[in-house]
Amino acid sequence: MQNICSYKAILIGAGTMGNRHKRLFEQDGVEFIGVADTSAEACTLFEQIAAGRLSPDFAVIASPAVTHEEYVKKCIEIMLPALVEKPVAISFEKAEEFQRIALERNAFVFVGHSERYNPAIEEFVKTDFFNEMQDYFKSWFLQKQDVGPVSFKFTRTHGFSPRNRDVSVEYDLMIHDMDLLYSFVDKNAMMYQSFRCEELSDDRVHAFYDLRTLKAEFIADRNCASDSRTVEISMNGRSVSLDLGAYRNGNPAYALQKEHQAFLNYLDDYKKTVRNKEPDYNWYGCLYDACAAVIMVSLVGEVYKKGRANEIDA
């Protein structure tokens, strides 16, 4: 990463992912002036910040997913920029709240969906296929032509791990792919029509979304005999397949490094607008998408887990 900086940060959650964030940020000049690995330690850090005894430039939130909502809200309240691991929330209501209050208060929250910076995705967005797909959605939105929907199939599987067991598989794995879908498609094209879930357990989900302009299938399994991270996209009789796991054989830290670079670039811009008292919401699109992904993934729980009908229509 090229961006050498002199920012100071705090880390909340010093587990595997938290220490990975800390190590890579430190390589780029970030100094961590506070680390919390328990709720009591996190409370102490926030009290020190509120009292002016600690002045970080941002927080990294890599605590268990069930605590993200609490810490993100605290960061918004004290206007402390934050990079939070996915998911930003595990409820429809909190995701909607964060979309609203972050925009109202010009509070900077960046959600760690590193798959956006996967080399396979970076190459795909340069292709003619991707450009044609974007033109399709634009044509649909402007109602210039009638074309069939684009189809996406996301598959994400790996063997059992004791990590991230505080949330079910849709918030652990599927959330990455839902966010990718939002990165591919303008929100105006994401018009929800129907949802069904054919298979569900704490460790596996197989769900289908009909979004009128597109259809999306998701398979996520964290207790599988094989590892797979793929995206298949079909349009007008053509298809492409992306292998999201291939880069790990070379530089496994690549996507996270690129995520950090994007975060620091947004943070630089955000700090300038705060100093100049000129709000700039360039960062907000990523937060909006991350919250929208939570809202869509929450359908698995809202519809399937609560025992209502397996399929609902808008």
Short mmCIF file of C-alpha atoms in Angstrom, two decimals:
data_model
loop_
_atom_site.label_atom_id
_atom_site.label_comp_id
_atom_site.label_asym_id
_atom_site.label_seq_id
_atom_site.Cartn_x
_atom_site.Cartn_y
_atom_site.Cartn_z
CA MET A 1 0.00 0.00 0.00
CA GLN A 2 1.32 3.43 -0.96
CA ASN A 3 -0.45 5.64 1.58
CA ILE A 4 1.98 6.21 4.50
CA CYS A 5 0.16 8.23 7.15
CA SER A 6 0.47 9.45 10.71
CA TYR A 7 -3.00 8.68 11.99
CA LYS A 8 -3.71 7.44 15.50
CA ALA A 9 -6.33 4.74 16.05
CA ILE A 10 -7.98 2.52 18.61
CA LEU A 11 -8.78 -1.16 18.11
CA ILE A 12 -11.87 -2.81 19.56
CA GLY A 13 -11.57 -6.58 19.30
CA ALA A 14 -8.05 -8.02 19.40
CA GLY A 15 -8.81 -11.42 17.91
CA THR A 16 -7.64 -12.87 14.60
CA MET A 17 -9.20 -10.20 12.40
CA GLY A 18 -8.46 -7.34 14.76
CA ASN A 19 -4.77 -8.17 14.97
CA ARG A 20 -4.62 -8.56 11.19
CA HIS A 21 -6.07 -5.06 10.77
CA LYS A 22 -3.65 -3.70 13.38
CA ARG A 23 -0.57 -5.27 11.78
CA LEU A 24 -1.38 -4.04 8.28
CA PHE A 25 -2.35 -0.54 9.42
CA GLU A 26 0.87 -0.26 11.44
CA GLN A 27 2.86 -1.11 8.32
CA ASP A 28 1.41 2.07 6.84
CA GLY A 29 2.24 4.35 9.72
CA VAL A 30 -0.92 4.15 11.84
CA GLU A 31 -0.22 4.23 15.60
CA PHE A 32 -2.65 2.35 17.85
CA ILE A 33 -3.03 4.30 21.08
CA GLY A 34 -5.65 2.02 22.62
CA VAL A 35 -6.65 -1.63 22.33
CA ALA A 36 -9.74 -3.20 23.90
CA ASP A 37 -10.59 -6.88 23.88
CA THR A 38 -13.50 -6.87 26.34
CA SER A 39 -16.63 -4.75 26.67
CA ALA A 40 -15.25 -3.22 29.88
CA GLU A 41 -12.03 -2.22 28.14
CA ALA A 42 -14.00 -0.76 25.22
CA CYS A 43 -16.17 1.23 27.63
CA THR A 44 -13.01 2.65 29.24
CA LEU A 45 -11.64 3.70 25.83
CA PHE A 46 -14.84 5.53 24.92
CA GLU A 47 -14.90 7.23 28.34
CA GLN A 48 -11.30 8.42 27.83
CA ILE A 49 -12.18 9.79 24.39
CA ALA A 50 -15.27 11.58 25.72
CA ALA A 51 -13.17 13.12 28.51
CA GLY A 52 -10.51 14.30 26.06
CA ARG A 53 -7.77 12.09 27.51
CA LEU A 54 -7.48 10.08 24.30
CA SER A 55 -7.68 11.55 20.80
CA PRO A 56 -7.73 8.90 18.08
CA ASP A 57 -8.38 9.73 14.44
CA PHE A 58 -10.44 6.60 13.92
CA ALA A 59 -11.54 3.30 15.42
CA VAL A 60 -11.23 -0.23 14.04
CA ILE A 61 -14.12 -2.37 15.22
CA ALA A 62 -13.30 -6.08 14.88
CA SER A 63 -15.18 -7.38 17.91
CA PRO A 64 -17.79 -10.17 17.69
CA ALA A 65 -20.51 -9.30 15.16
CA VAL A 66 -23.22 -9.10 17.82
CA THR A 67 -21.42 -6.09 19.36
CA HIS A 68 -20.96 -4.09 16.16
CA GLU A 69 -24.24 -2.20 16.50
CA GLU A 70 -23.31 -0.92 19.97
CA TYR A 71 -19.84 0.27 19.00
CA VAL A 72 -20.84 1.78 15.67
CA LYS A 73 -23.55 3.79 17.39
CA LYS A 74 -21.05 5.05 19.97
CA CYS A 75 -18.64 6.10 17.23
CA ILE A 76 -21.42 7.99 15.44
CA GLU A 77 -22.46 9.71 18.68
CA ILE A 78 -18.95 11.05 19.34
CA MET A 79 -18.21 11.61 15.62
CA LEU A 80 -15.28 9.19 15.64
CA PRO A 81 -14.64 7.76 12.15
CA ALA A 82 -14.76 3.98 12.15
CA LEU A 83 -13.82 0.98 10.07
CA VAL A 84 -16.09 -1.83 11.21
CA GLU A 85 -15.85 -5.47 10.19
CA LYS A 86 -18.89 -6.93 8.44
CA PRO A 87 -21.71 -7.05 9.20
CA VAL A 88 -22.31 -3.47 10.32
CA ALA A 89 -25.47 -4.71 12.04
CA ILE A 90 -27.47 -7.90 12.44
CA SER A 91 -30.93 -6.40 12.26
CA PHE A 92 -33.06 -4.67 9.67
CA GLU A 93 -33.88 -1.86 12.10
CA LYS A 94 -30.30 -1.00 13.05
CA ALA A 95 -29.12 -1.06 9.44
CA GLU A 96 -31.84 1.44 8.50
CA GLU A 97 -30.96 3.56 11.53
CA PHE A 98 -27.27 3.70 10.59
CA GLN A 99 -28.12 4.69 7.02
CA ARG A 100 -30.16 7.58 8.37
CA ILE A 101 -28.14 8.94 11.29
CA ALA A 102 -24.74 8.68 9.60
CA LEU A 103 -26.06 10.82 6.76
CA GLU A 104 -27.80 13.29 9.09
CA ARG A 105 -24.70 13.80 11.24
CA ASN A 106 -22.07 13.45 8.51
CA ALA A 107 -20.50 10.65 10.57
CA PHE A 108 -17.96 8.52 8.71
CA VAL A 109 -18.48 4.75 8.97
CA PHE A 110 -16.69 2.39 6.57
CA VAL A 111 -17.66 -1.29 6.51
CA GLY A 112 -14.97 -3.90 5.87
CA HIS A 113 -16.23 -5.77 2.81
CA SER A 114 -12.81 -6.65 1.44
CA GLU A 115 -14.24 -8.71 -1.45
CA ARG A 116 -14.87 -5.43 -3.24
CA TYR A 117 -11.10 -5.21 -3.58
CA ASN A 118 -10.59 -8.80 -4.68
CA PRO A 119 -8.34 -8.91 -7.80
CA ALA A 120 -10.96 -10.97 -9.63
CA ILE A 121 -13.52 -8.23 -9.03
CA GLU A 122 -11.06 -5.48 -9.98
CA GLU A 123 -10.41 -7.21 -13.32
CA PHE A 124 -14.08 -7.96 -13.95
CA VAL A 125 -15.16 -4.31 -13.70
CA LYS A 126 -12.74 -3.51 -16.55
CA THR A 127 -14.37 -5.97 -18.97
CA ASP A 128 -16.82 -5.35 -21.82
CA PHE A 129 -19.24 -7.77 -20.12
CA PHE A 130 -19.38 -5.57 -17.02
CA ASN A 131 -19.89 -2.43 -19.11
CA GLU A 132 -22.69 -4.12 -21.05
CA MET A 133 -24.28 -5.17 -17.77
CA GLN A 134 -24.19 -1.59 -16.53
CA ASP A 135 -25.75 -0.40 -19.80
CA TYR A 136 -28.51 -2.98 -19.37
CA PHE A 137 -29.46 -1.67 -15.94
CA LYS A 138 -29.33 1.91 -17.21
CA SER A 139 -31.54 1.00 -20.19
CA TRP A 140 -34.04 -0.72 -17.92
CA PHE A 141 -34.17 2.21 -15.54
CA LEU A 142 -34.72 4.68 -18.39
CA GLN A 143 -37.25 2.25 -19.93
CA LYS A 144 -35.59 2.48 -23.31
CA GLN A 145 -35.75 -1.21 -24.03
CA ASP A 146 -37.20 -4.45 -22.72
CA VAL A 147 -34.51 -7.02 -21.96
CA GLY A 148 -34.36 -10.14 -19.81
CA PRO A 149 -32.96 -10.06 -16.29
CA VAL A 150 -29.33 -10.66 -15.41
CA SER A 151 -28.74 -13.77 -13.26
CA PHE A 152 -26.17 -14.03 -10.49
CA LYS A 153 -25.09 -17.13 -8.58
CA PHE A 154 -22.85 -16.66 -5.53
CA THR A 155 -21.23 -19.69 -3.89
CA ARG A 156 -19.17 -19.35 -0.71
CA THR A 157 -18.18 -22.50 1.20
CA HIS A 158 -15.42 -23.58 3.57
CA GLY A 159 -14.72 -26.07 6.34
CA PHE A 160 -15.74 -25.69 9.96
CA SER A 161 -14.06 -22.96 12.01
CA PRO A 162 -14.78 -21.90 15.60
CA ARG A 163 -14.57 -18.24 14.52
CA ASN A 164 -17.66 -16.04 13.97
CA ARG A 165 -20.05 -18.48 15.61
CA ASP A 166 -21.97 -15.67 17.31
CA VAL A 167 -23.99 -15.12 14.12
CA SER A 168 -25.59 -17.51 11.67
CA VAL A 169 -24.17 -18.21 8.24
CA GLU A 170 -26.10 -15.55 6.35
CA TYR A 171 -24.50 -12.77 8.44
CA ASP A 172 -21.11 -14.47 8.47
CA LEU A 173 -20.66 -15.47 4.81
CA MET A 174 -23.64 -14.57 2.63
CA ILE A 175 -23.39 -10.90 3.62
CA HIS A 176 -20.14 -10.56 1.59
CA ASP A 177 -21.87 -11.65 -1.60
CA MET A 178 -24.94 -9.50 -1.04
CA ASP A 179 -22.63 -6.51 -0.67
CA LEU A 180 -20.87 -7.51 -3.90
CA LEU A 181 -24.23 -7.53 -5.64
CA TYR A 182 -24.84 -3.98 -4.43
CA SER A 183 -21.41 -2.96 -5.71
CA PHE A 184 -22.30 -4.33 -9.18
CA VAL A 185 -25.79 -2.88 -9.43
CA ASP A 186 -27.14 0.64 -8.94
CA LYS A 187 -29.63 0.78 -6.07
CA ASN A 188 -32.32 1.99 -8.49
CA ALA A 189 -32.21 -1.45 -10.12
CA MET A 190 -32.48 -3.35 -6.82
CA MET A 191 -36.27 -3.43 -6.77
CA TYR A 192 -37.29 -6.24 -4.46
CA GLN A 193 -40.03 -8.53 -5.79
CA SER A 194 -39.79 -11.90 -4.04
CA PHE A 195 -37.61 -14.14 -1.88
CA ARG A 196 -37.46 -17.83 -1.11
CA CYS A 197 -35.12 -19.98 0.91
CA GLU A 198 -34.79 -23.66 0.02
CA GLU A 199 -32.30 -24.70 2.68
CA LEU A 200 -31.28 -23.24 6.01
CA SER A 201 -29.33 -24.17 9.11
CA ASP A 202 -26.89 -22.26 11.30
CA ASP A 203 -24.13 -23.29 8.90
CA ARG A 204 -25.79 -23.41 5.47
CA VAL A 205 -28.20 -21.25 3.49
CA HIS A 206 -29.51 -21.53 -0.07
CA ALA A 207 -31.62 -18.51 -0.98
CA PHE A 208 -33.13 -16.93 -4.09
CA TYR A 209 -33.99 -13.27 -4.66
CA ASP A 210 -36.06 -11.90 -7.53
CA LEU A 211 -35.24 -8.21 -7.92
CA ARG A 212 -37.13 -7.71 -11.20
CA THR A 213 -34.12 -6.44 -13.10
CA LEU A 214 -32.03 -9.35 -11.86
CA LYS A 215 -32.22 -12.71 -10.17
CA ALA A 216 -29.69 -13.71 -7.52
CA GLU A 217 -28.98 -17.11 -5.99
CA PHE A 218 -26.83 -17.46 -2.87
CA ILE A 219 -25.22 -20.61 -1.46
CA ALA A 220 -23.20 -20.19 1.73
CA ASP A 221 -21.86 -23.07 3.81
CA ARG A 222 -19.30 -22.91 6.64
CA ASN A 223 -19.25 -26.62 7.41
CA CYS A 224 -18.39 -27.94 3.96
CA ALA A 225 -15.88 -30.51 2.73
CA SER A 226 -14.54 -28.10 0.09
CA ASP A 227 -13.57 -24.44 -0.15
CA SER A 228 -15.18 -22.39 -2.88
CA ARG A 229 -15.76 -18.69 -3.49
CA THR A 230 -17.22 -18.09 -6.93
CA VAL A 231 -19.57 -15.76 -8.77
CA GLU A 232 -21.38 -16.75 -11.97
CA ILE A 233 -23.16 -14.06 -13.98
CA SER A 234 -25.42 -14.74 -16.97
CA MET A 235 -26.83 -12.21 -19.42
CA ASN A 236 -28.31 -12.49 -22.90
CA GLY A 237 -27.13 -16.07 -23.38
CA ARG A 238 -23.57 -15.31 -22.20
CA SER A 239 -21.95 -15.94 -18.85
CA VAL A 240 -18.79 -15.29 -16.89
CA SER A 241 -17.35 -17.07 -13.85
CA LEU A 242 -15.16 -15.38 -11.24
CA ASP A 243 -12.93 -17.28 -8.82
CA LEU A 244 -12.69 -15.07 -5.73
CA GLY A 245 -10.34 -17.42 -3.90
CA ALA A 246 -7.54 -17.65 -6.45
CA TYR A 247 -5.54 -14.63 -5.24
CA ARG A 248 -4.96 -16.18 -1.82
CA ASN A 249 -2.39 -18.51 -3.34
CA GLY A 250 -0.24 -15.44 -4.03
CA ASN A 251 -0.77 -12.50 -1.68
CA PRO A 252 -3.55 -13.40 0.80
CA ALA A 253 -3.39 -9.91 2.35
CA TYR A 254 -4.01 -8.12 -0.97
CA ALA A 255 -7.74 -7.43 -0.62
CA LEU A 256 -7.45 -6.28 2.99
CA GLN A 257 -4.56 -3.96 2.09
CA LYS A 258 -6.64 -2.47 -0.70
CA GLU A 259 -9.56 -2.08 1.70
CA HIS A 260 -7.31 -0.15 4.08
CA GLN A 261 -6.11 2.04 1.25
CA ALA A 262 -9.70 2.87 0.28
CA PHE A 263 -10.58 3.60 3.92
CA LEU A 264 -7.59 5.91 4.43
CA ASN A 265 -8.30 7.74 1.17
CA TYR A 266 -11.91 8.33 2.23
CA LEU A 267 -10.70 9.35 5.70
CA ASP A 268 -8.28 11.91 4.22
CA ASP A 269 -11.11 13.46 2.22
CA TYR A 270 -13.48 13.33 5.19
CA LYS A 271 -10.99 15.09 7.50
CA LYS A 272 -10.58 17.89 4.94
CA THR A 273 -14.32 18.49 4.69
CA VAL A 274 -14.66 18.57 8.49
CA ARG A 275 -11.88 21.16 8.74
CA ASN A 276 -13.44 23.23 5.96
CA LYS A 277 -16.95 22.73 7.37
CA GLU A 278 -18.11 21.62 3.95
CA PRO A 279 -19.91 18.26 4.19
CA ASP A 280 -18.84 15.75 1.56
CA TYR A 281 -20.63 12.43 1.40
CA ASN A 282 -18.42 10.57 -1.08
CA TRP A 283 -17.92 7.88 1.57
CA TYR A 284 -21.63 7.36 2.12
CA GLY A 285 -22.32 5.05 -0.85
CA CYS A 286 -20.29 2.21 0.66
CA LEU A 287 -22.09 2.50 4.01
CA TYR A 288 -25.47 2.66 2.28
CA ASP A 289 -24.68 -0.53 0.34
CA ALA A 290 -23.40 -2.34 3.44
CA CYS A 291 -26.59 -1.47 5.35
CA ALA A 292 -28.77 -2.38 2.36
CA ALA A 293 -27.01 -5.76 2.22
CA VAL A 294 -27.91 -6.35 5.88
CA ILE A 295 -31.53 -5.44 5.14
CA MET A 296 -31.72 -7.93 2.25
CA VAL A 297 -29.95 -10.70 4.18
CA SER A 298 -32.27 -10.15 7.12
CA LEU A 299 -35.08 -11.60 4.98
CA VAL A 300 -33.62 -15.04 5.71
CA GLY A 301 -34.46 -14.55 9.38
CA GLU A 302 -37.59 -12.47 8.93
CA VAL A 303 -39.25 -14.89 6.52
CA TYR A 304 -37.73 -18.32 6.93
CA LYS A 305 -36.54 -18.58 10.51
CA LYS A 306 -39.65 -17.12 12.06
CA GLY A 307 -41.78 -19.81 10.47
CA ARG A 308 -43.73 -17.66 8.07
CA ALA A 309 -44.26 -18.70 4.44
CA ASN A 310 -41.11 -19.66 2.55
CA GLU A 311 -41.94 -17.18 -0.18
CA ILE A 312 -43.40 -13.71 -0.08
CA ASP A 313 -44.20 -11.23 -2.79
CA ALA A 314 -43.88 -7.49 -2.73
#
